[in-house]
mmCIF file with all atom_site columns, C-alpha atoms in Angstrom:
data_model
loop_
_atom_site.group_PDB
_atom_site.id
_atom_site.type_symbol
_atom_site.label_atom_id
_atom_site.label_alt_id
_atom_site.label_comp_id
_atom_site.label_asym_id
_atom_site.label_entity_id
_atom_site.label_seq_id
_atom_site.pdbx_PDB_ins_code
_atom_site.Cartn_x
_atom_site.Cartn_y
_atom_site.Cartn_z
_atom_site.occupancy
_atom_site.B_iso_or_equiv
_atom_site.pdbx_formal_charge
_atom_site.auth_seq_id
_atom_site.auth_comp_id
_atom_site.auth_asym_id
_atom_site.auth_atom_id
_atom_site.pdbx_PDB_model_num
ATOM 1   C CA . MET A 1 1   ? 83.064  150.706 86.327  1.00 54.00 ? 20  MET A CA 1
ATOM 2   C CA . ALA A 1 2   ? 81.638  147.258 85.776  1.00 52.00 ? 21  ALA A CA 1
ATOM 3   C CA . LYS A 1 3   ? 83.749  144.821 83.785  1.00 51.00 ? 22  LYS A CA 1
ATOM 4   C CA . ASN A 1 4   ? 80.889  142.363 83.520  1.00 49.00 ? 23  ASN A CA 1
ATOM 5   C CA . GLY A 1 5   ? 79.373  143.795 80.366  1.00 53.00 ? 24  GLY A CA 1
ATOM 6   C CA . LYS A 1 6   ? 76.542  145.606 82.175  1.00 74.00 ? 25  LYS A CA 1
ATOM 7   C CA . THR A 1 7   ? 78.116  149.016 81.642  1.00 86.00 ? 26  THR A CA 1
ATOM 8   C CA . SER A 1 8   ? 76.433  151.058 78.956  1.00 95.00 ? 27  SER A CA 1
ATOM 9   C CA . PHE A 1 9   ? 77.253  154.340 77.296  1.00 97.00 ? 28  PHE A CA 1
ATOM 10  C CA . ILE A 1 10  ? 74.910  156.865 75.757  1.00 98.00 ? 29  ILE A CA 1
ATOM 11  C CA . SER A 1 11  ? 75.532  158.474 72.399  1.00 97.00 ? 30  SER A CA 1
ATOM 12  C CA . PRO A 1 12  ? 73.495  161.512 71.335  1.00 95.00 ? 31  PRO A CA 1
ATOM 13  C CA . SER A 1 13  ? 73.282  160.048 67.831  1.00 93.00 ? 32  SER A CA 1
ATOM 14  C CA . CYS A 1 14  ? 73.137  156.275 68.502  1.00 96.00 ? 33  CYS A CA 1
ATOM 15  C CA . GLY A 1 15  ? 71.358  155.920 71.857  1.00 97.00 ? 34  GLY A CA 1
ATOM 16  C CA . VAL A 1 16  ? 72.387  153.361 74.486  1.00 98.00 ? 35  VAL A CA 1
ATOM 17  C CA . LEU A 1 17  ? 75.433  151.294 73.518  1.00 98.00 ? 36  LEU A CA 1
ATOM 18  C CA . THR A 1 18  ? 77.485  148.483 74.991  1.00 97.00 ? 37  THR A CA 1
ATOM 19  C CA . PRO A 1 19  ? 81.215  149.214 75.320  1.00 97.00 ? 38  PRO A CA 1
ATOM 20  C CA . LYS A 1 20  ? 81.854  146.951 72.319  1.00 96.00 ? 39  LYS A CA 1
ATOM 21  C CA . ARG A 1 21  ? 79.358  148.827 70.145  1.00 97.00 ? 40  ARG A CA 1
ATOM 22  C CA . MET A 1 22  ? 80.731  152.193 71.302  1.00 98.00 ? 41  MET A CA 1
ATOM 23  C CA . ILE A 1 23  ? 84.242  151.135 70.290  1.00 98.00 ? 42  ILE A CA 1
ATOM 24  C CA . GLU A 1 24  ? 82.872  150.087 66.900  1.00 98.00 ? 43  GLU A CA 1
ATOM 25  C CA . GLU A 1 25  ? 81.296  153.550 66.481  1.00 98.00 ? 44  GLU A CA 1
ATOM 26  C CA . ILE A 1 26  ? 84.634  155.158 67.392  1.00 97.00 ? 45  ILE A CA 1
ATOM 27  C CA . ARG A 1 27  ? 86.420  152.913 64.874  1.00 97.00 ? 46  ARG A CA 1
ATOM 28  C CA . LYS A 1 28  ? 83.947  153.816 62.118  1.00 97.00 ? 47  LYS A CA 1
ATOM 29  C CA . PHE A 1 29  ? 84.373  157.530 62.859  1.00 97.00 ? 48  PHE A CA 1
ATOM 30  C CA . VAL A 1 30  ? 88.166  157.286 62.653  1.00 97.00 ? 49  VAL A CA 1
ATOM 31  C CA . GLU A 1 31  ? 88.061  155.127 59.513  1.00 95.00 ? 50  GLU A CA 1
ATOM 32  C CA . SER A 1 32  ? 85.702  157.560 57.770  1.00 95.00 ? 51  SER A CA 1
ATOM 33  C CA . ASP A 1 33  ? 88.545  160.104 57.466  1.00 95.00 ? 52  ASP A CA 1
ATOM 34  C CA . GLN A 1 34  ? 91.892  158.368 57.485  1.00 91.00 ? 53  GLN A CA 1
ATOM 35  C CA . SER A 1 35  ? 93.878  161.485 56.653  1.00 93.00 ? 54  SER A CA 1
ATOM 36  C CA . SER A 1 36  ? 92.946  163.255 59.894  1.00 95.00 ? 55  SER A CA 1
ATOM 37  C CA . ARG A 1 37  ? 94.605  163.129 63.302  1.00 93.00 ? 56  ARG A CA 1
ATOM 38  C CA . TYR A 1 38  ? 92.467  162.260 66.335  1.00 97.00 ? 57  TYR A CA 1
ATOM 39  C CA . ARG A 1 39  ? 92.379  162.772 70.082  1.00 97.00 ? 58  ARG A CA 1
ATOM 40  C CA . LEU A 1 40  ? 90.709  160.166 72.269  1.00 98.00 ? 59  LEU A CA 1
ATOM 41  C CA . VAL A 1 41  ? 89.725  161.914 75.472  1.00 98.00 ? 60  VAL A CA 1
ATOM 42  C CA . ILE A 1 42  ? 88.199  160.638 78.713  1.00 98.00 ? 61  ILE A CA 1
ATOM 43  C CA . GLY A 1 43  ? 86.944  163.007 81.406  1.00 98.00 ? 62  GLY A CA 1
ATOM 44  C CA . THR A 1 44  ? 84.593  162.896 84.388  1.00 98.00 ? 63  THR A CA 1
ATOM 45  C CA . ASP A 1 45  ? 82.522  165.565 86.114  1.00 96.00 ? 64  ASP A CA 1
ATOM 46  C CA . SER A 1 46  ? 80.142  165.305 89.049  1.00 95.00 ? 65  SER A CA 1
ATOM 47  C CA . GLN A 1 47  ? 77.227  167.103 90.608  1.00 93.00 ? 66  GLN A CA 1
ATOM 48  C CA . VAL A 1 48  ? 75.739  166.701 94.081  1.00 89.00 ? 67  VAL A CA 1
ATOM 49  C CA . ARG A 1 49  ? 71.934  166.397 94.022  1.00 86.00 ? 68  ARG A CA 1
ATOM 50  C CA . ARG A 1 50  ? 69.121  165.533 96.386  1.00 82.00 ? 69  ARG A CA 1
ATOM 51  C CA . LEU A 1 51  ? 66.802  162.602 95.726  1.00 79.00 ? 70  LEU A CA 1
ATOM 52  C CA . ASN A 1 52  ? 63.859  162.406 98.132  1.00 83.00 ? 71  ASN A CA 1
ATOM 53  C CA . GLY A 1 53  ? 65.808  164.640 100.494 1.00 81.00 ? 72  GLY A CA 1
ATOM 54  C CA . THR A 1 54  ? 68.888  162.383 100.462 1.00 84.00 ? 73  THR A CA 1
ATOM 55  C CA . PRO A 1 55  ? 72.048  163.780 98.869  1.00 87.00 ? 74  PRO A CA 1
ATOM 56  C CA . HIS A 1 56  ? 73.852  161.736 96.237  1.00 90.00 ? 75  HIS A CA 1
ATOM 57  C CA . CYS A 1 57  ? 76.455  162.500 93.617  1.00 94.00 ? 76  CYS A CA 1
ATOM 58  C CA . ASP A 1 58  ? 76.002  161.972 89.879  1.00 95.00 ? 77  ASP A CA 1
ATOM 59  C CA . TYR A 1 59  ? 79.311  161.110 88.205  1.00 96.00 ? 78  TYR A CA 1
ATOM 60  C CA . VAL A 1 60  ? 79.356  161.414 84.413  1.00 97.00 ? 79  VAL A CA 1
ATOM 61  C CA . THR A 1 61  ? 82.265  160.129 82.379  1.00 98.00 ? 80  THR A CA 1
ATOM 62  C CA . ALA A 1 62  ? 82.581  161.303 78.782  1.00 98.00 ? 81  ALA A CA 1
ATOM 63  C CA . ILE A 1 63  ? 84.531  159.526 76.068  1.00 98.00 ? 82  ILE A CA 1
ATOM 64  C CA . VAL A 1 64  ? 85.241  161.825 73.135  1.00 98.00 ? 83  VAL A CA 1
ATOM 65  C CA . ILE A 1 65  ? 86.852  161.025 69.809  1.00 98.00 ? 84  ILE A CA 1
ATOM 66  C CA . TYR A 1 66  ? 87.882  164.381 68.374  1.00 97.00 ? 85  TYR A CA 1
ATOM 67  C CA . ARG A 1 67  ? 88.886  164.755 64.741  1.00 97.00 ? 86  ARG A CA 1
ATOM 68  C CA . THR A 1 68  ? 91.334  167.630 65.063  1.00 92.00 ? 87  THR A CA 1
ATOM 69  C CA . GLY A 1 69  ? 89.671  170.747 63.719  1.00 88.00 ? 88  GLY A CA 1
ATOM 70  C CA . ARG A 1 70  ? 86.838  168.795 62.097  1.00 89.00 ? 89  ARG A CA 1
ATOM 71  C CA . GLY A 1 71  ? 84.274  167.580 64.618  1.00 94.00 ? 90  GLY A CA 1
ATOM 72  C CA . ALA A 1 72  ? 83.854  164.894 67.211  1.00 96.00 ? 91  ALA A CA 1
ATOM 73  C CA . ARG A 1 73  ? 81.658  162.114 68.549  1.00 97.00 ? 92  ARG A CA 1
ATOM 74  C CA . TYR A 1 74  ? 81.082  161.570 72.218  1.00 98.00 ? 93  TYR A CA 1
ATOM 75  C CA . PHE A 1 75  ? 79.604  158.985 74.545  1.00 98.00 ? 94  PHE A CA 1
ATOM 76  C CA . TRP A 1 76  ? 78.824  159.205 78.227  1.00 98.00 ? 95  TRP A CA 1
ATOM 77  C CA . HIS A 1 77  ? 78.099  157.056 81.262  1.00 96.00 ? 96  HIS A CA 1
ATOM 78  C CA . LYS A 1 78  ? 76.386  158.173 84.486  1.00 96.00 ? 97  LYS A CA 1
ATOM 79  C CA . LYS A 1 79  ? 76.592  156.612 87.920  1.00 95.00 ? 98  LYS A CA 1
ATOM 80  C CA . LYS A 1 80  ? 74.998  157.705 91.197  1.00 91.00 ? 99  LYS A CA 1
ATOM 81  C CA . GLU A 1 81  ? 77.030  157.267 94.374  1.00 92.00 ? 100 GLU A CA 1
ATOM 82  C CA . LYS A 1 82  ? 77.159  158.535 97.903  1.00 88.00 ? 101 LYS A CA 1
ATOM 83  C CA . THR A 1 83  ? 77.989  162.184 98.288  1.00 89.00 ? 102 THR A CA 1
ATOM 84  C CA . PRO A 1 84  ? 81.670  162.817 98.959  1.00 86.00 ? 103 PRO A CA 1
ATOM 85  C CA . SER A 1 85  ? 82.329  164.532 102.258 1.00 85.00 ? 104 SER A CA 1
ATOM 86  C CA . VAL A 1 86  ? 84.911  166.989 100.905 1.00 92.00 ? 105 VAL A CA 1
ATOM 87  C CA . LEU A 1 87  ? 85.910  168.485 97.553  1.00 93.00 ? 106 LEU A CA 1
ATOM 88  C CA . ARG A 1 88  ? 89.215  166.572 97.565  1.00 94.00 ? 107 ARG A CA 1
ATOM 89  C CA . GLU A 1 89  ? 87.344  163.243 97.700  1.00 95.00 ? 108 GLU A CA 1
ATOM 90  C CA . LYS A 1 90  ? 85.059  164.353 94.863  1.00 95.00 ? 109 LYS A CA 1
ATOM 91  C CA . ILE A 1 91  ? 88.002  165.274 92.607  1.00 96.00 ? 110 ILE A CA 1
ATOM 92  C CA . TYR A 1 92  ? 89.851  162.039 93.419  1.00 96.00 ? 111 TYR A CA 1
ATOM 93  C CA . THR A 1 93  ? 86.709  160.057 92.611  1.00 96.00 ? 112 THR A CA 1
ATOM 94  C CA . GLU A 1 94  ? 86.237  161.891 89.291  1.00 97.00 ? 113 GLU A CA 1
ATOM 95  C CA . THR A 1 95  ? 89.855  161.189 88.328  1.00 98.00 ? 114 THR A CA 1
ATOM 96  C CA . THR A 1 96  ? 89.595  157.556 89.419  1.00 97.00 ? 115 THR A CA 1
ATOM 97  C CA . LYS A 1 97  ? 86.418  157.065 87.360  1.00 97.00 ? 116 LYS A CA 1
ATOM 98  C CA . SER A 1 98  ? 88.179  158.377 84.245  1.00 98.00 ? 117 SER A CA 1
ATOM 99  C CA . LEU A 1 99  ? 91.092  156.013 84.887  1.00 98.00 ? 118 LEU A CA 1
ATOM 100 C CA . GLU A 1 100 ? 88.696  153.080 85.414  1.00 97.00 ? 119 GLU A CA 1
ATOM 101 C CA . VAL A 1 101 ? 87.020  153.775 82.067  1.00 97.00 ? 120 VAL A CA 1
ATOM 102 C CA . ALA A 1 102 ? 90.435  153.986 80.413  1.00 97.00 ? 121 ALA A CA 1
ATOM 103 C CA . GLU A 1 103 ? 91.411  150.650 81.976  1.00 96.00 ? 122 GLU A CA 1
ATOM 104 C CA . LEU A 1 104 ? 88.172  149.087 80.733  1.00 94.00 ? 123 LEU A CA 1
ATOM 105 C CA . LEU A 1 105 ? 88.208  150.494 77.184  1.00 96.00 ? 124 LEU A CA 1
ATOM 106 C CA . VAL A 1 106 ? 91.715  151.365 76.038  1.00 96.00 ? 125 VAL A CA 1
ATOM 107 C CA . PRO A 1 107 ? 92.939  147.789 75.416  1.00 96.00 ? 126 PRO A CA 1
ATOM 108 C CA . SER A 1 108 ? 89.946  147.108 73.147  1.00 97.00 ? 127 SER A CA 1
ATOM 109 C CA . ILE A 1 109 ? 90.241  150.493 71.449  1.00 97.00 ? 128 ILE A CA 1
ATOM 110 C CA . ARG A 1 110 ? 93.911  149.778 70.736  1.00 96.00 ? 129 ARG A CA 1
ATOM 111 C CA . GLU A 1 111 ? 92.892  146.491 69.104  1.00 96.00 ? 130 GLU A CA 1
ATOM 112 C CA . ALA A 1 112 ? 90.287  148.249 66.950  1.00 96.00 ? 131 ALA A CA 1
ATOM 113 C CA . ILE A 1 113 ? 92.287  151.373 66.064  1.00 95.00 ? 132 ILE A CA 1
ATOM 114 C CA . SER A 1 114 ? 96.045  151.708 65.832  1.00 92.00 ? 133 SER A CA 1
ATOM 115 C CA . PRO A 1 115 ? 97.343  153.966 68.634  1.00 91.00 ? 134 PRO A CA 1
ATOM 116 C CA . VAL A 1 116 ? 99.361  155.760 65.958  1.00 90.00 ? 135 VAL A CA 1
ATOM 117 C CA . ARG A 1 117 ? 96.062  157.308 64.769  1.00 91.00 ? 136 ARG A CA 1
ATOM 118 C CA . TYR A 1 118 ? 95.204  159.165 67.990  1.00 94.00 ? 137 TYR A CA 1
ATOM 119 C CA . ASP A 1 119 ? 96.546  160.833 71.102  1.00 95.00 ? 138 ASP A CA 1
ATOM 120 C CA . LEU A 1 120 ? 95.001  159.653 74.376  1.00 97.00 ? 139 LEU A CA 1
ATOM 121 C CA . GLU A 1 121 ? 94.256  162.155 77.139  1.00 98.00 ? 140 GLU A CA 1
ATOM 122 C CA . ILE A 1 122 ? 92.563  162.117 80.525  1.00 98.00 ? 141 ILE A CA 1
ATOM 123 C CA . HIS A 1 123 ? 90.824  165.417 81.265  1.00 98.00 ? 142 HIS A CA 1
ATOM 124 C CA . ILE A 1 124 ? 90.643  166.419 84.927  1.00 98.00 ? 143 ILE A CA 1
ATOM 125 C CA . ASP A 1 125 ? 88.226  169.051 86.230  1.00 95.00 ? 144 ASP A CA 1
ATOM 126 C CA . VAL A 1 126 ? 90.855  171.043 88.178  1.00 96.00 ? 145 VAL A CA 1
ATOM 127 C CA . GLY A 1 127 ? 92.566  174.296 87.321  1.00 95.00 ? 146 GLY A CA 1
ATOM 128 C CA . PRO A 1 128 ? 94.813  177.124 88.474  1.00 95.00 ? 147 PRO A CA 1
ATOM 129 C CA . LEU A 1 129 ? 91.876  179.203 89.670  1.00 92.00 ? 148 LEU A CA 1
ATOM 130 C CA . GLY A 1 130 ? 89.484  178.237 92.427  1.00 90.00 ? 149 GLY A CA 1
ATOM 131 C CA . GLU A 1 131 ? 89.462  175.645 95.172  1.00 93.00 ? 150 GLU A CA 1
ATOM 132 C CA . THR A 1 132 ? 91.022  172.833 93.124  1.00 94.00 ? 151 THR A CA 1
ATOM 133 C CA . ARG A 1 133 ? 94.297  174.619 92.317  1.00 94.00 ? 152 ARG A CA 1
ATOM 134 C CA . ASP A 1 134 ? 96.119  172.907 95.200  1.00 95.00 ? 153 ASP A CA 1
ATOM 135 C CA . MET A 1 135 ? 95.219  169.455 93.828  1.00 96.00 ? 154 MET A CA 1
ATOM 136 C CA . ILE A 1 136 ? 96.653  169.801 90.311  1.00 97.00 ? 155 ILE A CA 1
ATOM 137 C CA . LYS A 1 137 ? 99.980  168.037 91.028  1.00 97.00 ? 156 LYS A CA 1
ATOM 138 C CA . GLU A 1 138 ? 98.265  165.226 92.939  1.00 96.00 ? 157 GLU A CA 1
ATOM 139 C CA . VAL A 1 139 ? 95.668  164.274 90.333  1.00 98.00 ? 158 VAL A CA 1
ATOM 140 C CA . THR A 1 140 ? 97.914  164.824 87.315  1.00 98.00 ? 159 THR A CA 1
ATOM 141 C CA . GLY A 1 141 ? 100.402 162.538 89.092  1.00 98.00 ? 160 GLY A CA 1
ATOM 142 C CA . MET A 1 142 ? 97.683  159.879 89.388  1.00 97.00 ? 161 MET A CA 1
ATOM 143 C CA . VAL A 1 143 ? 97.043  160.072 85.647  1.00 98.00 ? 162 VAL A CA 1
ATOM 144 C CA . ILE A 1 144 ? 100.722 160.075 84.660  1.00 98.00 ? 163 ILE A CA 1
ATOM 145 C CA . GLY A 1 145 ? 101.349 157.190 87.073  1.00 98.00 ? 164 GLY A CA 1
ATOM 146 C CA . ASN A 1 146 ? 98.749  155.180 85.157  1.00 97.00 ? 165 ASN A CA 1
ATOM 147 C CA . GLY A 1 147 ? 100.484 155.904 81.843  1.00 96.00 ? 166 GLY A CA 1
ATOM 148 C CA . TYR A 1 148 ? 98.186  158.579 80.424  1.00 97.00 ? 167 TYR A CA 1
ATOM 149 C CA . THR A 1 149 ? 98.520  162.236 79.475  1.00 98.00 ? 168 THR A CA 1
ATOM 150 C CA . PRO A 1 150 ? 96.582  164.557 81.802  1.00 98.00 ? 169 PRO A CA 1
ATOM 151 C CA . ARG A 1 151 ? 94.922  167.850 80.827  1.00 98.00 ? 170 ARG A CA 1
ATOM 152 C CA . THR A 1 152 ? 93.593  170.382 83.333  1.00 97.00 ? 171 THR A CA 1
ATOM 153 C CA . LYS A 1 153 ? 91.514  173.542 82.994  1.00 96.00 ? 172 LYS A CA 1
ATOM 154 C CA . PRO A 1 154 ? 91.225  175.391 80.761  1.00 95.00 ? 173 PRO A CA 1
ATOM 155 C CA . GLY A 1 155 ? 92.178  172.495 78.455  1.00 95.00 ? 174 GLY A CA 1
ATOM 156 C CA . SER A 1 156 ? 90.088  169.804 80.162  1.00 96.00 ? 175 SER A CA 1
ATOM 157 C CA . TRP A 1 157 ? 86.950  170.354 78.090  1.00 94.00 ? 176 TRP A CA 1
ATOM 158 C CA . ALA A 1 158 ? 85.845  166.678 78.135  1.00 93.00 ? 177 ALA A CA 1
ATOM 159 C CA . ALA A 1 159 ? 85.326  166.935 81.896  1.00 94.00 ? 178 ALA A CA 1
ATOM 160 C CA . SER A 1 160 ? 84.386  170.579 82.351  1.00 91.00 ? 179 SER A CA 1
ATOM 161 C CA . SER A 1 161 ? 82.145  170.878 79.308  1.00 91.00 ? 180 SER A CA 1
ATOM 162 C CA . VAL A 1 162 ? 81.076  167.566 77.721  1.00 92.00 ? 181 VAL A CA 1
ATOM 163 C CA . ALA A 1 163 ? 80.612  165.495 80.908  1.00 90.00 ? 182 ALA A CA 1
ATOM 164 C CA . ASP A 1 164 ? 79.257  168.539 82.751  1.00 88.00 ? 183 ASP A CA 1
ATOM 165 C CA . ARG A 1 165 ? 76.430  168.771 80.199  1.00 90.00 ? 184 ARG A CA 1
ATOM 166 C CA . HIS A 1 166 ? 75.035  165.448 81.459  1.00 92.00 ? 185 HIS A CA 1
ATOM 167 C CA . THR A 1 167 ? 75.533  165.764 85.244  1.00 84.00 ? 186 THR A CA 1
#
């Protein structure tokens, strides 16, 4: 994730936004209903594709501000990278990308919106069923070690549903 201001996020309702403008949109959403509780969620999903016969991996990170029980706004960022050689590398990269976005955005979000107003979660696209079940402790440990609350399937909807929509 670029820290040089060249990173952009896409909003279905606002189009392409700078990180600063995205944070302003999140702030406005939270301020529009001050009696509600919010969840700020970051999650990444990926998809391997072929471009001119060469495989690459699209990583999409979603940032969701969820007004508990009453709607949400989301933003996403896509980056193409080399294809990971194994599933473990792909899952580690997804988790790392979510943590990089958190590192980039959370300090500014905390300046714009009191952390008392929202819970912050990192959603990881792993779960108790399937090939990723053996990685749950490893990647949740990465997230906890960085000071965030992890969520895995079936509760990791920002990664497995929102980000997945744009991979």
